[in-house]
mmCIF file of C-alpha atoms and ligand atoms in Angstrom:
data_model
loop_
_atom_site.group_PDB
_atom_site.id
_atom_site.type_symbol
_atom_site.label_atom_id
_atom_site.label_comp_id
_atom_site.label_asym_id
_atom_site.label_seq_id
_atom_site.Cartn_x
_atom_site.Cartn_y
_atom_site.Cartn_z
ATOM 1 C CA UNK A 285 0.000 0.000 0.000
ATOM 2 C CA UNK A 286 1.053 3.496 -0.682
ATOM 3 C CA UNK A 287 2.709 5.162 2.276
ATOM 4 C CA UNK A 288 5.334 7.778 2.896
ATOM 5 C CA UNK A 289 8.895 6.671 2.250
ATOM 6 C CA UNK A 290 10.227 4.071 4.663
ATOM 7 C CA UNK A 291 10.960 5.234 8.136
ATOM 8 C CA UNK A 292 12.665 3.807 11.140
ATOM 9 C CA UNK A 293 13.952 5.139 14.432
ATOM 10 C CA UNK A 294 17.540 5.511 15.571
ATOM 11 C CA UNK A 295 17.385 2.252 17.574
ATOM 12 C CA UNK A 296 17.371 0.161 14.399
ATOM 13 C CA UNK A 297 20.824 -1.147 13.633
ATOM 14 C CA UNK A 298 22.282 0.900 10.810
ATOM 15 C CA UNK A 299 23.432 -0.642 7.528
ATOM 16 C CA UNK A 300 27.022 -1.861 7.625
ATOM 17 C CA UNK A 301 28.062 0.274 4.686
ATOM 18 C CA UNK A 302 26.513 3.075 2.762
ATOM 19 C CA UNK A 303 27.090 2.187 -0.857
ATOM 20 C CA UNK A 304 24.050 -0.066 -0.634
ATOM 21 C CA UNK A 305 20.531 1.193 -1.380
ATOM 22 C CA UNK A 306 19.140 3.409 1.388
ATOM 23 C CA UNK A 307 15.502 2.506 0.931
ATOM 24 C CA UNK A 308 14.423 4.008 4.257
ATOM 25 C CA UNK A 309 15.139 7.074 6.348
ATOM 26 C CA UNK A 310 15.969 6.678 10.019
ATOM 27 C CA UNK A 311 13.706 8.885 12.098
ATOM 28 C CA UNK A 312 11.989 8.773 15.435
ATOM 29 C CA UNK A 313 9.059 6.359 15.236
ATOM 30 C CA UNK A 314 6.173 6.439 17.670
ATOM 31 C CA UNK A 315 6.360 3.310 19.763
ATOM 32 C CA UNK A 316 3.282 2.293 21.771
ATOM 33 C CA UNK A 317 3.927 0.995 25.294
ATOM 34 C CA UNK A 318 2.812 -2.465 24.133
ATOM 35 C CA UNK A 319 5.234 -2.408 21.203
ATOM 36 C CA UNK A 320 8.053 -1.223 23.469
ATOM 37 C CA UNK A 321 7.315 -4.034 25.921
ATOM 38 C CA UNK A 322 7.216 -6.508 23.044
ATOM 39 C CA UNK A 323 10.617 -5.328 21.787
ATOM 40 C CA UNK A 324 12.101 -5.736 25.267
ATOM 41 C CA UNK A 325 10.462 -8.980 26.285
ATOM 42 C CA UNK A 326 9.795 -10.850 23.056
ATOM 43 C CA UNK A 327 12.908 -10.085 20.985
ATOM 44 C CA UNK A 328 14.928 -12.728 22.865
ATOM 45 C CA UNK A 329 12.230 -15.320 22.056
ATOM 46 C CA UNK A 330 11.169 -14.427 18.506
ATOM 47 C CA UNK A 331 13.895 -12.121 17.222
ATOM 48 C CA UNK A 332 17.172 -12.971 15.533
ATOM 49 C CA UNK A 333 20.039 -10.567 16.124
ATOM 50 C CA UNK A 334 21.688 -9.039 13.081
ATOM 51 C CA UNK A 335 25.126 -10.519 12.702
ATOM 52 C CA UNK A 336 27.481 -10.700 9.745
ATOM 53 C CA UNK A 337 27.370 -14.508 9.838
ATOM 54 C CA UNK A 338 25.243 -16.992 7.907
ATOM 55 C CA UNK A 339 22.113 -18.194 9.690
ATOM 56 C CA UNK A 340 21.980 -21.888 10.520
ATOM 57 C CA UNK A 341 18.254 -22.265 9.808
ATOM 58 C CA UNK A 342 18.026 -25.829 11.090
ATOM 59 C CA UNK A 343 19.525 -24.742 14.415
ATOM 60 C CA UNK A 344 17.299 -21.641 14.687
ATOM 61 C CA UNK A 345 14.056 -23.483 13.970
ATOM 62 C CA UNK A 346 15.082 -26.864 15.354
ATOM 63 C CA UNK A 347 14.063 -28.763 12.240
ATOM 64 C CA UNK A 348 14.723 -29.118 8.528
ATOM 65 C CA UNK A 349 12.029 -27.310 6.486
ATOM 66 C CA UNK A 350 11.515 -24.969 3.555
ATOM 67 C CA UNK A 351 12.454 -21.381 4.423
ATOM 68 C CA UNK A 352 10.911 -18.106 3.295
ATOM 69 C CA UNK A 353 12.112 -14.538 3.689
ATOM 70 C CA UNK A 354 9.857 -11.477 3.865
ATOM 71 C CA UNK A 355 11.434 -8.060 3.388
ATOM 72 C CA UNK A 356 9.749 -4.977 4.848
ATOM 73 C CA UNK A 357 7.044 -6.611 6.982
ATOM 74 C CA UNK A 358 5.496 -3.268 8.026
ATOM 75 C CA UNK A 359 3.157 -3.913 10.972
ATOM 76 C CA UNK A 360 3.401 -7.629 10.227
ATOM 77 C CA UNK A 361 -0.252 -8.609 9.691
ATOM 78 C CA UNK A 362 0.439 -10.289 6.350
ATOM 79 C CA UNK A 363 3.643 -11.881 7.633
ATOM 80 C CA UNK A 364 1.928 -13.418 10.649
ATOM 81 C CA UNK A 365 -1.105 -14.545 8.633
ATOM 82 C CA UNK A 366 1.026 -16.319 6.021
ATOM 83 C CA UNK A 367 3.228 -17.990 8.663
ATOM 84 C CA UNK A 368 0.136 -19.140 10.569
ATOM 85 C CA UNK A 369 -1.301 -20.627 7.380
ATOM 86 C CA UNK A 370 1.919 -22.556 6.613
ATOM 87 C CA UNK A 371 3.131 -24.185 9.850
ATOM 88 C CA UNK A 372 5.234 -26.601 7.768
ATOM 89 C CA UNK A 373 7.407 -23.738 6.441
ATOM 90 C CA UNK A 374 9.780 -21.481 8.426
ATOM 91 C CA UNK A 375 9.715 -17.700 7.901
ATOM 92 C CA UNK A 376 12.160 -14.898 8.577
ATOM 93 C CA UNK A 377 10.810 -11.341 8.461
ATOM 94 C CA UNK A 378 13.130 -8.350 8.078
ATOM 95 C CA UNK A 379 12.022 -4.855 9.073
ATOM 96 C CA UNK A 380 13.806 -1.689 10.203
ATOM 97 C CA UNK A 381 10.850 0.149 11.739
ATOM 98 C CA UNK A 382 10.668 -0.501 15.516
ATOM 99 C CA UNK A 383 6.869 -0.113 15.888
ATOM 100 C CA UNK A 384 6.412 -2.631 13.071
ATOM 101 C CA UNK A 385 8.843 -5.089 14.641
ATOM 102 C CA UNK A 386 7.106 -4.657 18.023
ATOM 103 C CA UNK A 387 3.738 -5.252 16.415
ATOM 104 C CA UNK A 388 4.955 -8.384 14.625
ATOM 105 C CA UNK A 389 6.555 -9.757 17.808
ATOM 106 C CA UNK A 390 3.210 -9.360 19.585
ATOM 107 C CA UNK A 391 1.409 -11.259 16.819
ATOM 108 C CA UNK A 392 3.956 -14.086 16.912
ATOM 109 C CA UNK A 393 3.396 -14.390 20.644
ATOM 110 C CA UNK A 394 -0.413 -14.129 20.427
ATOM 111 C CA UNK A 395 -0.618 -16.765 17.689
ATOM 112 C CA UNK A 396 2.079 -18.928 19.312
ATOM 113 C CA UNK A 397 3.991 -19.143 16.021
ATOM 114 C CA UNK A 398 7.138 -21.222 16.293
ATOM 115 C CA UNK A 399 7.927 -20.896 12.563
ATOM 116 C CA UNK A 400 8.545 -17.128 12.361
ATOM 117 C CA UNK A 401 11.517 -15.007 13.486
ATOM 118 C CA UNK A 402 12.143 -11.293 12.994
ATOM 119 C CA UNK A 403 15.372 -9.453 12.242
ATOM 120 C CA UNK A 404 15.363 -5.700 12.934
ATOM 121 C CA UNK A 405 17.901 -4.513 10.426
ATOM 122 C CA UNK A 406 18.330 -3.295 6.848
ATOM 123 C CA UNK A 407 17.471 -6.037 4.378
ATOM 124 C CA UNK A 408 20.401 -5.469 2.021
ATOM 125 C CA UNK A 409 22.859 -6.317 4.825
ATOM 126 C CA UNK A 410 20.778 -9.223 6.084
ATOM 127 C CA UNK A 411 20.672 -10.773 2.620
ATOM 128 C CA UNK A 412 24.360 -10.133 1.954
ATOM 129 C CA UNK A 413 25.662 -11.502 5.241
ATOM 130 C CA UNK A 414 23.093 -13.806 6.858
ATOM 131 C CA UNK A 415 21.223 -15.717 4.148
ATOM 132 C CA UNK A 416 23.071 -18.692 2.622
ATOM 133 C CA UNK A 417 23.035 -19.150 -1.149
ATOM 134 C CA UNK A 418 20.257 -21.368 -2.522
ATOM 135 C CA UNK A 419 18.612 -21.608 0.912
ATOM 136 C CA UNK A 420 15.184 -20.047 0.317
ATOM 137 C CA UNK A 421 12.016 -21.520 -1.165
ATOM 138 C CA UNK A 422 10.575 -18.032 -1.551
ATOM 139 C CA UNK A 423 11.035 -14.320 -0.957
ATOM 140 C CA UNK A 424 8.159 -11.889 -0.395
ATOM 141 C CA UNK A 425 8.488 -8.139 -0.912
ATOM 142 C CA UNK A 426 5.023 -6.653 -0.460
ATOM 143 C CA UNK A 427 4.463 -2.956 -1.125
ATOM 144 C CA UNK A 428 8.071 -1.776 -0.884
ATOM 145 C CA UNK A 429 8.361 1.972 -0.324
ATOM 146 C CA UNK A 430 7.627 3.497 -3.733
ATOM 147 C CA UNK A 431 9.802 6.623 -3.491
ATOM 148 C CA UNK A 432 7.571 8.339 -6.053
ATOM 149 C CA UNK A 433 9.729 11.406 -6.771
ATOM 150 C CA UNK A 434 12.081 10.861 -9.672
ATOM 151 C CA UNK A 435 15.106 12.129 -7.751
ATOM 152 C CA UNK A 436 14.390 9.488 -5.101
ATOM 153 C CA UNK A 437 14.111 6.519 -7.474
ATOM 154 C CA UNK A 438 17.684 5.548 -6.581
ATOM 155 C CA UNK A 439 16.375 4.746 -3.087
ATOM 156 C CA UNK A 440 14.011 2.084 -4.383
ATOM 157 C CA UNK A 441 14.929 -1.258 -2.889
ATOM 158 C CA UNK A 442 14.499 -3.474 -5.926
ATOM 159 C CA UNK A 443 17.459 -2.540 -8.070
ATOM 160 C CA UNK A 444 19.497 -4.912 -10.246
ATOM 161 C CA UNK A 445 22.302 -5.587 -7.727
ATOM 162 C CA UNK A 446 19.930 -6.434 -4.887
ATOM 163 C CA UNK A 447 17.673 -8.484 -7.156
ATOM 164 C CA UNK A 448 20.714 -10.523 -8.209
ATOM 165 C CA UNK A 449 21.648 -11.048 -4.541
ATOM 166 C CA UNK A 450 18.079 -12.226 -3.853
ATOM 167 C CA UNK A 451 18.103 -14.572 -6.856
ATOM 168 C CA UNK A 452 21.305 -16.206 -5.592
ATOM 169 C CA UNK A 453 19.615 -16.962 -2.238
ATOM 170 C CA UNK A 454 16.755 -18.860 -3.909
ATOM 171 C CA UNK A 455 16.808 -22.623 -4.298
ATOM 172 C CA UNK A 456 16.277 -23.815 -7.879
ATOM 173 C CA UNK A 457 12.559 -23.146 -8.616
ATOM 174 C CA UNK A 458 12.307 -20.951 -5.509
ATOM 175 C CA UNK A 459 10.267 -17.800 -6.144
ATOM 176 C CA UNK A 460 10.532 -14.039 -5.694
ATOM 177 C CA UNK A 461 7.125 -12.383 -5.250
ATOM 178 C CA UNK A 462 6.843 -8.599 -5.362
ATOM 179 C CA UNK A 463 3.580 -6.649 -5.047
ATOM 180 C CA UNK A 464 3.204 -2.908 -5.481
ATOM 181 C CA UNK A 465 0.437 -0.382 -6.023
ATOM 182 C CA UNK A 466 2.700 2.044 -7.905
ATOM 183 C CA UNK A 467 2.453 1.419 -11.617
ATOM 184 C CA UNK A 468 5.773 2.962 -12.608
ATOM 185 C CA UNK A 469 7.613 1.025 -9.866
ATOM 186 C CA UNK A 470 5.797 -2.121 -11.036
ATOM 187 C CA UNK A 471 7.030 -1.512 -14.588
ATOM 188 C CA UNK A 472 10.563 -0.817 -13.335
ATOM 189 C CA UNK A 473 10.612 -4.002 -11.226
ATOM 190 C CA UNK A 474 9.239 -6.018 -14.143
ATOM 191 C CA UNK A 475 12.090 -4.793 -16.359
ATOM 192 C CA UNK A 476 14.671 -5.456 -13.611
ATOM 193 C CA UNK A 477 13.440 -8.991 -12.930
ATOM 194 C CA UNK A 478 13.166 -9.781 -16.667
ATOM 195 C CA UNK A 479 16.797 -8.682 -17.059
ATOM 196 C CA UNK A 480 18.084 -10.948 -14.250
ATOM 197 C CA UNK A 481 19.471 -14.100 -15.918
ATOM 198 C CA UNK A 482 18.877 -16.279 -12.820
ATOM 199 C CA UNK A 483 15.123 -15.566 -12.848
ATOM 200 C CA UNK A 484 12.257 -16.581 -15.118
ATOM 201 C CA UNK A 485 8.801 -15.009 -15.111
ATOM 202 C CA UNK A 486 5.944 -17.342 -14.106
ATOM 203 C CA UNK A 487 3.495 -15.165 -16.047
ATOM 204 C CA UNK A 488 3.415 -13.166 -19.244
ATOM 205 C CA UNK A 489 4.178 -9.869 -17.532
ATOM 206 C CA UNK A 490 2.300 -9.323 -14.258
ATOM 207 C CA UNK A 491 0.870 -12.293 -12.351
ATOM 208 C CA UNK A 492 -2.558 -12.767 -10.754
ATOM 209 C CA UNK A 493 -2.428 -12.294 -6.956
ATOM 210 C CA UNK A 494 -1.446 -15.695 -5.508
ATOM 211 C CA UNK A 495 -4.037 -16.923 -2.972
ATOM 212 C CA UNK A 496 -1.474 -16.995 -0.144
ATOM 213 C CA UNK A 497 -1.084 -13.192 -0.222
ATOM 214 C CA UNK A 498 -4.004 -11.836 1.819
ATOM 215 C CA UNK A 499 -5.791 -8.769 0.507
ATOM 216 C CA UNK A 500 -5.017 -5.990 2.979
ATOM 217 C CA UNK A 501 -7.754 -3.546 4.099
ATOM 218 C CA UNK A 502 -5.966 -0.708 2.365
ATOM 219 C CA UNK A 503 -5.655 -2.677 -0.831
ATOM 220 C CA UNK A 504 -9.312 -3.774 -0.789
ATOM 221 C CA UNK A 505 -10.359 -0.127 -0.465
ATOM 222 C CA UNK A 506 -8.003 0.895 -3.273
ATOM 223 C CA UNK A 507 -9.254 -1.838 -5.566
ATOM 224 C CA UNK A 508 -12.858 -0.612 -5.016
ATOM 225 C CA UNK A 509 -11.720 2.865 -6.029
ATOM 226 C CA UNK A 510 -10.182 1.426 -9.175
ATOM 227 C CA UNK A 511 -6.553 1.618 -8.037
ATOM 228 C CA UNK A 512 -4.317 -1.116 -9.326
ATOM 229 C CA UNK A 513 -2.052 -3.603 -7.569
ATOM 230 C CA UNK A 514 0.623 -5.405 -9.557
ATOM 231 C CA UNK A 515 2.035 -8.782 -8.503
ATOM 232 C CA UNK A 516 5.234 -10.169 -9.990
ATOM 233 C CA UNK A 517 6.215 -13.791 -9.418
ATOM 234 C CA UNK A 518 9.539 -14.990 -10.808
ATOM 235 C CA UNK A 519 11.257 -18.348 -10.283
ATOM 236 C CA UNK A 520 14.920 -19.186 -9.980
ATOM 237 C CA UNK A 521 16.091 -21.049 -13.066
HETATM 238 C C1 LIG B 1080 5.163 0.590 2.487
HETATM 239 S S1 LIG B 1080 5.674 -0.434 3.812
HETATM 240 C C2 LIG B 1080 4.847 -1.967 3.443
HETATM 241 C C3 LIG B 1080 4.754 -2.860 4.623
HETATM 242 C C4 LIG B 1080 4.126 -4.222 4.423
HETATM 243 N N1 LIG B 1080 4.909 -5.081 3.542
HETATM 244 C C5 LIG B 1080 2.722 -4.108 3.916
HETATM 245 O O1 LIG B 1080 2.423 -4.608 2.835
HETATM 246 O O2 LIG B 1080 1.909 -3.528 4.622
HETATM 247 C C6 LIG B 1080 7.389 -0.793 3.464
HETATM 248 C C7 LIG B 1080 8.138 -1.321 4.669
HETATM 249 O O3 LIG B 1080 9.454 -1.675 4.288
HETATM 250 C C8 LIG B 1080 10.351 -1.298 5.319
HETATM 251 N N2 LIG B 1080 11.675 -1.160 4.713
HETATM 252 C C9 LIG B 1080 12.058 -0.266 3.775
HETATM 253 N N3 LIG B 1080 13.325 -0.462 3.416
HETATM 254 C C10 LIG B 1080 13.769 -1.512 4.149
HETATM 255 C C11 LIG B 1080 15.011 -2.198 4.229
HETATM 256 N N4 LIG B 1080 16.033 -1.834 3.460
HETATM 257 N N5 LIG B 1080 15.130 -3.218 5.093
HETATM 258 C C12 LIG B 1080 14.075 -3.601 5.855
HETATM 259 N N6 LIG B 1080 12.870 -3.006 5.820
HETATM 260 C C13 LIG B 1080 12.715 -1.974 4.974
HETATM 261 C C14 LIG B 1080 9.774 -0.012 5.849
HETATM 262 O O4 LIG B 1080 10.210 0.264 7.169
HETATM 263 C C15 LIG B 1080 8.273 -0.302 5.784
HETATM 264 O O5 LIG B 1080 7.792 -0.886 6.973
#
């Protein structure tokens, strides 16, 4: 859904280096007391610390399973709903915005989800340093910040270098699913994904919304008003 450019508060761990895409701006976020409590009390249980070391998924989740990554979980409703619907699959959500991470931690606790962990850090670093090659069955990037002004397009997350890094983390036939409600970003992402040699489109252009991606309230309202949403689903060759 359309929202102001990505925001996070100074407590989020900063990216390790600055040549990578800065798809969000660090600024003070408003943290509710419940979210603050969740960050304090639930991070040790459901969070994964950012570390420049590959994750041992089997050790983290205590089982072998397919693994999925979601980038930019926002307040985490979709993340938690998808993880609850797929208890056989393990999920890692990455988000920089503290209120969103707090909200997602609360949902993990409330739903007693043992198959979802959250990393509060910039996704480019997490992918570069923590996610092993060919380890993911799927990657979700739902409504990435659109950065609508032309001079800000360089801040858009889904650029060729990062898309290539994501493609390398997919298992053969693993998928990358992007959804956006900004048509020009959708067209840009389509061109970027089409140009990535490791990826193949599952559709002729944009894909129908896969059933596992819940329709958000915002999106349902937008669709009624005639606003578009574009899904892109590509598979690793
Ligand atoms: C427009 S919101 C969409 C949230 C959610 N996916 C949804 O559909 O409601 C984009 C989210 O991506 C997060 N974000 C932006 N850049 C990020 C990055 N480099 N690493 C992690 N999260 C990021 C922002 O903090 C924000 O919560």
